[in-house]
Amino acid sequence: MAAIYSGIHLKLKSAKTPWGDRLKLARFAWISHQCFLPNKEQVLLDWVSHALTGYYSKKLQFGDEIVEGLWTYLDDILHSKKLQKMIEKGKIITIRFTVAQIINDRISECSGKVPVNDDASSLPTVLSCCRGILASPAFSIIYTSKCELLVDLLCKLCLLVCHRLKSSEALCSTQLFDVLLLVFNQYLIVQRQQHNQSRVFLQVCGPLFQPFLLLRHLLTSRCWMSEDEVMVRQHLSKEICNKIQTALHNGLFHADFLNSYRDELLQRDSSQERKKSFSKVLAAPVEMMLVKLDDADFFGPDLHIAVVAGSVPLLYRLCLESYCRDGNHLLCFHIFARFFDSLRFPKIKSDERGESADWTPGLLALDQLLNSIFSSNIYNIAVDKIRCEGVQFTLYSKVAEMLLTYPRPATPAWFRCLKTLVLLNHLIVEPNLDDLVSLAWIDADVNDSRVKRAQDTLLSTLLQTYTKLRQLARLFKEVLDVVSRPAADELRQPILSIGLTKKLSECLLEVPASQVLDVWELILKSQEFLIPDLARNSDLALKVLTMSTLLNSILFNMKSLDAKTPVPIILRTQLLMDKMVQAVVMPLFHIVKDPDCENSSLWATRAMSAGLLLSYTWVEVDHVFKLNCSKYVSPGSQAGKAEVEEWNFHCLLPQVGSGDWMLIADVSGQNSELRWHFLQLLSVQKMKRIMMQTGTQTEMEDASLRLSAEFIIRSGKTAVKDARARGWDGELSTLTEETYAVAHWHLVTSNLVLLVPYLPEEDITYIADVVVTNLLLKETPELGQDSGNSLSIPTLCENLLNSALLPEMQPLHRAFLLGLTEKMRSLVSASGMGVSTQLLEQLAGSGIARQGDGNRRSSTSRSLFSHPTQSRGISPLVAQNILSSVKSSSLLILPEQQLDVLLRSLDILSALRLDSLSSTDHLHCFLLLLSLVTTLKPSSEKSNASKCLQVLSKCYFLLTVLQTGTNGNVVFKLAHAGDILEKVTAPLFPVSREFAGCIECSVWPEFLLTFQRFLTSFIQTIVERKQSMCLNLEQFVAFLSNAWMSSKVKGEWQLVAEQLLTVGLSTLSRVIVTTLQQSEKNRHTSKTLPCLLTQLIGLLGPVLQSHFSKSRRLDQTLTVSCVTVLLEAELCPRGEQDDVVSEGGSHNKVGLQHGDLYQSTCSQVLHQLASSTDDPEPLRKQLDFLKVFCSASELCSDRDIKTGIPSILRAVKALLAAPWMTAQFVQLLEAQLIGLLTCLAETCTDQQFYLIMKSITQGLEVTNLWKGQHLDVVSSLTLTTLLLKCPLSGDIEKAVWFAAPQIITALLVLSKEAALDQSWTCKITLPSLETLAVLIRYGEGVLSNPHHVTLAFDALLCVPLDHLRLDEYGRVFQAIHEVLFSILQSHPKVLLNAAPSFLKCFSRLVLSIMHKGRQKSVGEKGMTTDNDVILQCARLVERMYTHIASKTEEFAMFSAFTVAQYVNELQKVTLNADVKRHLTEGMYHLLDLVTECDLRFLNASLQMGVREVFKDLYNDYTHYHKSKTQGEEKYTA
């Protein structure tokens, strides 16, 4: 062994041995068990460390391959499991410090701009070695014990990552980021362990500061590529940013540095020399940071500004987190001032850069800085003015002046900065308010939506601020001054957006009426000043129009005058109304009608528009004032009767004569959308004025109404047909040529109730045509439509279609109907088919030919609600021709595009509320739908067949709606019901082959359901009419029988046709069964229908058998329900026969015909019952089948183990124990489950029911929880709850309640066990409490032993109420309350001895809600959700207090103690106002039980602070509650 040792050692150290051989020998020595060296691991680790140190110190020379091999060898050693196990066993192995320095140097070389190739190639191995050293505590000591090496490593790694992030290459590996994160973790540990915080500061603010900030900027601003590693993009980058933030926070803003910051920023004399607690290197910490930030050479000129802008807000936020406490606000402000200077904004009165530089990063940083100041309450106006000589105000004013001197309205941050300054103190911007209004409001050119939102936020803040200051007039004075300045008004944006209008409306409701009048007067004065120079000046005309729109918004959103308005306000309003007409409206009209002026010029158009807008505003406001204020005297009270001419508005504005209105109408007749719109608005007001007059309308007034209505519709026809219509936001200030069409249509649709009675047939048809055309094109976005709150013509048409008023406007409703059917007719006719087109042309022609008479009648009668008479409409001959031609009509194949349009048309038709049509229109729609059903045929393509199926489904849905309507029986006047039913059903069978590809799609089950509903409705109507019922039903049965027989003869039967036949037979069977069950009064009906039902059983059974034999699977949506109907049908006639036979004295029992089918169905249902599903409908059908199955004693017996009662019970338990089964899902199935359990209980024997109860009680045992079978416990709890709700009787009911004590005890044990594990609160505790509440509630008068009820209190006391999520707390609280309420209501005698236990349980609820309902800080999250849940619990407490107070005998003795407990707790917490209101109201009811003796006891026993709380409570009780109660008792008999 000595020879081996000496040989290897000498060869490794010998200069004669080649380095390649040495490396091989070292590898062999490490991995070989035969090579035995004393302290071999340490020797080999020292050898490779020495070799690498010698190479990089130039003492040794060898090739690049050897260097790479040495690094790989070192990496293998560091990551060796053998070495790790030896270290874990306690063996001491060290590594040289020089290795750490070598690693740092290699990383530093690779972080350069042009890395050396060999260094770059060996970098992954070097990083792996670094990771191995840092991951091992035994090796990481070379870094942690010498902090300079760790800091140097962290700095070099940050620079290397920055270099990689700057390159355009993808980051395909996580190694570098993993190592950096590991180094960060090690450094943060060392940083926290450092006692010399000055040293930490010098490390962070020295070599680490700039790399940290650069790395954070590159990580947060990088545009990540799809090729980048996902782990780096989503996780590691965020983790590294968090580590940087933590290191900066701990290193720069430690609590020990507070005095250093104060010395630097707050000391103004040489007295700072007396501060000796810190070394001189921390004399200026802020200055040290700013010097590093100002180093543009390190960051690079392209990144310097962005890095500084992104870093300054972070540093300031970290500073505030450490130092923003009482007494340090001034210090935090001075730090802000220094950071603000570092952003290098230009000085106000200098020639620095301002216009060309990119301010976006700086403004974003300034926005974050100002937000930090505002949210941290750094600026206190009074303290700054009194103690600090306004130093903060001065700086903020300079910031505001700088922002307004160099405006950046294209940047959202610029608006946000100004908003924050306004929130800090409005006086900051007050000296430059005119510039602010001009740059940020009137003259701002804002088109981007983000910038628009920021602008609206600033202006809303400005309005809100001056509203609170009651200086709204001051703000609008500046607005009017800016508007009046010379400017290019055409380039200005509208003065009010929709968001700003909403905020203005809120502000106008808050300010006194006098201030609104001040603003009103200011606008009138400004207009009065501009009008004399208005002629031939389009800019001044636009300014007047802008002021007019502003005045319109203010007057429409201000508070109206009412009976409580002071008389001076009313008088001043009257003067302003008069001045508005005399000083503004009349001069505008006089200027425009001057013969020397050109009426077609731009200035005249704007002036006329302003005059008409103010006229409309005046009329509307005057009308509102007269309605709401009896003291108001209108300046236009001398108005006369309405004139016939549509252009004459003398009755609305008497100050303007009829001749003037004629000239205005002539001028407005030339192209100007604004003037047309305002004239339409005035026409609407004129119609309203005439309609509101008392007495009978004269012929002149009637003619005036007709002409006005026609004028409104006629004046916008051209614009509505124009395809260039753009979205409109509803503001008059944004009304242009492109938005006029939408504004006009909005006016029309908003006033249709007024217009329709006075419109001729042509205009009503025009409106219907526009609506139908736009609805059919609704899915195509129109040009320029904004997706925000803007209105559009298709949207308005959609709103009109869904309006509840549309069916009341019969002429328009019928025009819609006929217009839509005409569109559908033209669509089908375009395909060129023969018979169907002729049928539809006959149909449309017969209806349209008589449409005119109906509309003329409605227009002449002037009745909005006139109904068409039977004389108008489709002749019976045409209808019968259509019905007789159905069989001979050709099938029609439509392309998908036409099917889409047809489907959209049917959707529109369904929105027209077809259940209230007249007889004629009902027939019209019915025959149209019948034609579509009988002629449409799908193509062989699956997509076309699916679309066609949707169309047919919609047709059958509409046929169902028509059949259930008021005139559903009118179709039976044209043909026999059986003929109609056959014609509607027959076309589906020939095309069933084409629908075969859709049978697996979701469209097919929906179609079957719709078809089934139609058949149910139609057959039910046949039964209810009782006219040839049997003949019609027998005809339909014969049709279905022929379809089945013909399929058997041909031998080609499709699954689609089979399902259609199954639906038809099962639907008819269900209706007959239901009729037989409800026909006790009509013996003749019940004697006739059983024969028909027997025939149906003979058909439906073989069809279902065939379906099972071919498909070999259970279709949950169809087959189960059909088998259920078949079984019900078999059971129904057997019952009738049994009754008849029993009367004769003999009884021959006939068995079921399809028992095997029922057994196999039941077996599959039980197998599939617990399968996961999101739809409860299949489960309902399966449970309904099981219920009917159990009702047949010969089916549900012990002979068949698979389908017996135990098997059904096991399947139900498995269903309730399914992991996906929730309490909400159980509620959806509750009716079916209760019905099934009731049937099981009534059918089973005593022995079987005993086994059922045993199974349930065994499932409630606590041992199931110990075995981990908590789902079985939940299933048993649910079963118990459902069984208690079943309407049982006799011995079965006695057996259930005999087990009640055992169940209560089991629930108590379960509750105690579940309280030990919080995860069982919702799984076990909640179901246990719900079961307990049901048992106590239904056990009223049955549970005779009070002890069994009092066990519930023990269960309630062990339920935890702490450390629950809010939703869990609310549910647990409600469950406990329900148990207590059940005891209180159902077992009052128990409370005679158990009142203390009851109050103890209830007091837990009260105390918990008081802790949950305490007041929270404004910024705390989740307050809305918290309030909803907590308030609901507080209402329950109030309700319980009310019921307790009604039990005087039981609770009077304990009322004082309950009150004392409440006030003791109330003294400890501050309740939320809403929660306290509910609890206090409940406590008032309890105080009704407190006697004088109890009051003396409370006053004597309560402590001083609590006694004051009680006195306040009792005083409020006496004032608000007791006096009210005593007042009511005076008048109570």
PDB file of C-alpha atoms in Angstrom, residues 708-825:
ATOM      1  CA  SER A 708     -94.093  66.810 -36.769  1.00  0.00           C
ATOM      2  CA  ALA A 709     -93.815  63.041 -36.594  1.00  0.00           C
ATOM      3  CA  GLU A 710     -93.343  62.781 -40.358  1.00  0.00           C
ATOM      4  CA  PHE A 711     -90.751  65.561 -40.275  1.00  0.00           C
ATOM      5  CA  ILE A 712     -88.683  63.737 -37.620  1.00  0.00           C
ATOM      6  CA  ILE A 713     -88.635  60.505 -39.635  1.00  0.00           C
ATOM      7  CA  ARG A 714     -88.187  62.150 -43.050  1.00  0.00           C
ATOM      8  CA  SER A 715     -85.301  64.428 -42.075  1.00  0.00           C
ATOM      9  CA  GLY A 716     -82.978  61.527 -41.231  1.00  0.00           C
ATOM     10  CA  LYS A 717     -83.770  58.955 -43.906  1.00  0.00           C
ATOM     11  CA  THR A 718     -80.821  59.845 -46.102  1.00  0.00           C
ATOM     12  CA  ALA A 719     -78.345  59.774 -43.235  1.00  0.00           C
ATOM     13  CA  VAL A 720     -79.539  56.423 -41.877  1.00  0.00           C
ATOM     14  CA  LYS A 721     -79.069  54.773 -45.268  1.00  0.00           C
ATOM     15  CA  ASP A 722     -75.498  56.101 -45.452  1.00  0.00           C
ATOM     16  CA  ALA A 723     -72.957  53.398 -44.555  1.00  0.00           C
ATOM     17  CA  ARG A 724     -70.467  55.895 -43.091  1.00  0.00           C
ATOM     18  CA  ALA A 725     -72.266  56.199 -39.779  1.00  0.00           C
ATOM     19  CA  ARG A 726     -69.881  56.042 -36.824  1.00  0.00           C
ATOM     20  CA  GLY A 727     -70.489  55.337 -33.154  1.00  0.00           C
ATOM     21  CA  TRP A 728     -71.843  58.205 -31.022  1.00  0.00           C
ATOM     22  CA  ASP A 729     -71.301  58.617 -27.285  1.00  0.00           C
ATOM     23  CA  GLY A 730     -74.551  60.498 -26.692  1.00  0.00           C
ATOM     24  CA  GLU A 731     -72.935  63.912 -26.134  1.00  0.00           C
ATOM     25  CA  LEU A 732     -74.131  66.827 -28.251  1.00  0.00           C
ATOM     26  CA  SER A 733     -70.586  68.171 -28.303  1.00  0.00           C
ATOM     27  CA  THR A 734     -69.471  65.149 -30.359  1.00  0.00           C
ATOM     28  CA  LEU A 735     -72.311  65.388 -32.892  1.00  0.00           C
ATOM     29  CA  THR A 736     -70.822  65.542 -36.414  1.00  0.00           C
ATOM     30  CA  GLU A 737     -71.767  64.535 -39.933  1.00  0.00           C
ATOM     31  CA  GLU A 738     -70.464  61.013 -39.291  1.00  0.00           C
ATOM     32  CA  THR A 739     -72.354  60.550 -36.014  1.00  0.00           C
ATOM     33  CA  TYR A 740     -75.557  62.323 -37.040  1.00  0.00           C
ATOM     34  CA  ALA A 741     -77.208  59.141 -38.343  1.00  0.00           C
ATOM     35  CA  VAL A 742     -76.784  57.400 -34.985  1.00  0.00           C
ATOM     36  CA  ALA A 743     -77.984  60.478 -33.096  1.00  0.00           C
ATOM     37  CA  HIS A 744     -81.064  60.711 -35.324  1.00  0.00           C
ATOM     38  CA  TRP A 745     -81.881  57.027 -34.926  1.00  0.00           C
ATOM     39  CA  HIS A 746     -81.406  57.312 -31.169  1.00  0.00           C
ATOM     40  CA  LEU A 747     -83.908  60.162 -31.142  1.00  0.00           C
ATOM     41  CA  VAL A 748     -86.388  58.139 -33.213  1.00  0.00           C
ATOM     42  CA  THR A 749     -86.161  54.915 -31.171  1.00  0.00           C
ATOM     43  CA  SER A 750     -86.351  56.837 -27.890  1.00  0.00           C
ATOM     44  CA  ASN A 751     -89.611  58.517 -28.890  1.00  0.00           C
ATOM     45  CA  LEU A 752     -91.393  55.798 -30.860  1.00  0.00           C
ATOM     46  CA  VAL A 753     -94.257  55.700 -28.384  1.00  0.00           C
ATOM     47  CA  LEU A 754     -94.994  59.315 -29.315  1.00  0.00           C
ATOM     48  CA  LEU A 755     -94.361  58.932 -33.038  1.00  0.00           C
ATOM     49  CA  VAL A 756     -96.028  55.657 -34.045  1.00  0.00           C
ATOM     50  CA  PRO A 757     -99.686  56.710 -33.556  1.00  0.00           C
ATOM     51  CA  TYR A 758     -99.171  59.651 -35.951  1.00  0.00           C
ATOM     52  CA  LEU A 759     -97.047  58.021 -38.642  1.00  0.00           C
ATOM     53  CA  PRO A 760     -98.430  56.798 -41.960  1.00  0.00           C
ATOM     54  CA  GLU A 761     -97.979  53.253 -43.194  1.00  0.00           C
ATOM     55  CA  GLU A 762     -94.988  54.204 -45.322  1.00  0.00           C
ATOM     56  CA  ASP A 763     -92.963  55.543 -42.407  1.00  0.00           C
ATOM     57  CA  ILE A 764     -93.824  52.609 -40.133  1.00  0.00           C
ATOM     58  CA  THR A 765     -92.716  50.214 -42.862  1.00  0.00           C
ATOM     59  CA  TYR A 766     -89.522  52.248 -43.269  1.00  0.00           C
ATOM     60  CA  ILE A 767     -88.737  51.997 -39.537  1.00  0.00           C
ATOM     61  CA  ALA A 768     -89.379  48.263 -39.547  1.00  0.00           C
ATOM     62  CA  ASP A 769     -87.205  47.805 -42.625  1.00  0.00           C
ATOM     63  CA  VAL A 770     -84.289  49.699 -41.052  1.00  0.00           C
ATOM     64  CA  VAL A 771     -84.554  47.663 -37.864  1.00  0.00           C
ATOM     65  CA  VAL A 772     -84.740  44.315 -39.643  1.00  0.00           C
ATOM     66  CA  THR A 773     -81.876  45.179 -42.010  1.00  0.00           C
ATOM     67  CA  ASN A 774     -79.568  46.253 -39.189  1.00  0.00           C
ATOM     68  CA  LEU A 775     -80.481  43.291 -37.004  1.00  0.00           C
ATOM     69  CA  LEU A 776     -79.576  40.904 -39.791  1.00  0.00           C
ATOM     70  CA  LEU A 777     -76.233  42.701 -40.157  1.00  0.00           C
ATOM     71  CA  LYS A 778     -75.701  43.013 -36.401  1.00  0.00           C
ATOM     72  CA  GLU A 779     -72.677  40.727 -36.317  1.00  0.00           C
ATOM     73  CA  THR A 780     -70.827  42.838 -38.880  1.00  0.00           C
ATOM     74  CA  PRO A 781     -69.045  45.730 -37.089  1.00  0.00           C
ATOM     75  CA  GLU A 782     -69.783  49.023 -38.723  1.00  0.00           C
ATOM     76  CA  LEU A 783     -67.193  51.532 -39.766  1.00  0.00           C
ATOM     77  CA  GLY A 784     -65.396  53.326 -36.989  1.00  0.00           C
ATOM     78  CA  GLN A 785     -67.547  52.000 -34.221  1.00  0.00           C
ATOM     79  CA  ASP A 786     -65.912  52.248 -30.841  1.00  0.00           C
ATOM     80  CA  SER A 787     -66.187  49.259 -28.579  1.00  0.00           C
ATOM     81  CA  GLY A 788     -66.735  51.399 -25.513  1.00  0.00           C
ATOM     82  CA  ASN A 789     -69.945  53.144 -24.487  1.00  0.00           C
ATOM     83  CA  SER A 790     -70.717  54.451 -27.970  1.00  0.00           C
ATOM     84  CA  LEU A 791     -74.126  53.935 -29.524  1.00  0.00           C
ATOM     85  CA  SER A 792     -74.657  52.482 -32.981  1.00  0.00           C
ATOM     86  CA  ILE A 793     -77.665  51.880 -35.205  1.00  0.00           C
ATOM     87  CA  PRO A 794     -77.535  48.049 -34.882  1.00  0.00           C
ATOM     88  CA  THR A 795     -77.252  48.360 -31.085  1.00  0.00           C
ATOM     89  CA  LEU A 796     -80.229  50.708 -30.944  1.00  0.00           C
ATOM     90  CA  CYS A 797     -82.215  48.317 -33.144  1.00  0.00           C
ATOM     91  CA  GLU A 798     -81.317  45.447 -30.826  1.00  0.00           C
ATOM     92  CA  ASN A 799     -82.482  47.453 -27.814  1.00  0.00           C
ATOM     93  CA  LEU A 800     -85.738  48.267 -29.577  1.00  0.00           C
ATOM     94  CA  LEU A 801     -86.287  44.597 -30.401  1.00  0.00           C
ATOM     95  CA  ASN A 802     -85.859  43.655 -26.726  1.00  0.00           C
ATOM     96  CA  SER A 803     -87.975  46.547 -25.462  1.00  0.00           C
ATOM     97  CA  ALA A 804     -91.088  45.720 -23.465  1.00  0.00           C
ATOM     98  CA  LEU A 805     -92.931  48.524 -25.280  1.00  0.00           C
ATOM     99  CA  LEU A 806     -92.589  47.027 -28.754  1.00  0.00           C
ATOM    100  CA  PRO A 807     -95.539  44.572 -28.444  1.00  0.00           C
ATOM    101  CA  GLU A 808     -97.679  47.454 -27.199  1.00  0.00           C
ATOM    102  CA  MET A 809     -97.059  49.375 -30.420  1.00  0.00           C
ATOM    103  CA  GLN A 810     -99.176  47.072 -32.579  1.00  0.00           C
ATOM    104  CA  PRO A 811     -98.731  48.770 -35.988  1.00  0.00           C
ATOM    105  CA  LEU A 812     -94.952  48.788 -35.633  1.00  0.00           C
ATOM    106  CA  HIS A 813     -94.881  45.282 -34.194  1.00  0.00           C
ATOM    107  CA  ARG A 814     -96.894  43.956 -37.140  1.00  0.00           C
ATOM    108  CA  ALA A 815     -94.688  45.856 -39.594  1.00  0.00           C
ATOM    109  CA  PHE A 816     -91.636  44.210 -38.022  1.00  0.00           C
ATOM    110  CA  LEU A 817     -93.277  40.812 -38.336  1.00  0.00           C
ATOM    111  CA  LEU A 818     -94.268  41.271 -41.964  1.00  0.00           C
ATOM    112  CA  GLY A 819     -90.943  42.833 -42.880  1.00  0.00           C
ATOM    113  CA  LEU A 820     -89.035  39.959 -41.333  1.00  0.00           C
ATOM    114  CA  THR A 821     -91.165  37.310 -42.993  1.00  0.00           C
ATOM    115  CA  GLU A 822     -90.681  39.135 -46.302  1.00  0.00           C
ATOM    116  CA  LYS A 823     -86.909  38.922 -45.804  1.00  0.00           C
ATOM    117  CA  MET A 824     -87.207  35.209 -45.097  1.00  0.00           C
ATOM    118  CA  ARG A 825     -89.454  34.728 -48.129  1.00  0.00           C
TER     119      ARG A 825
END
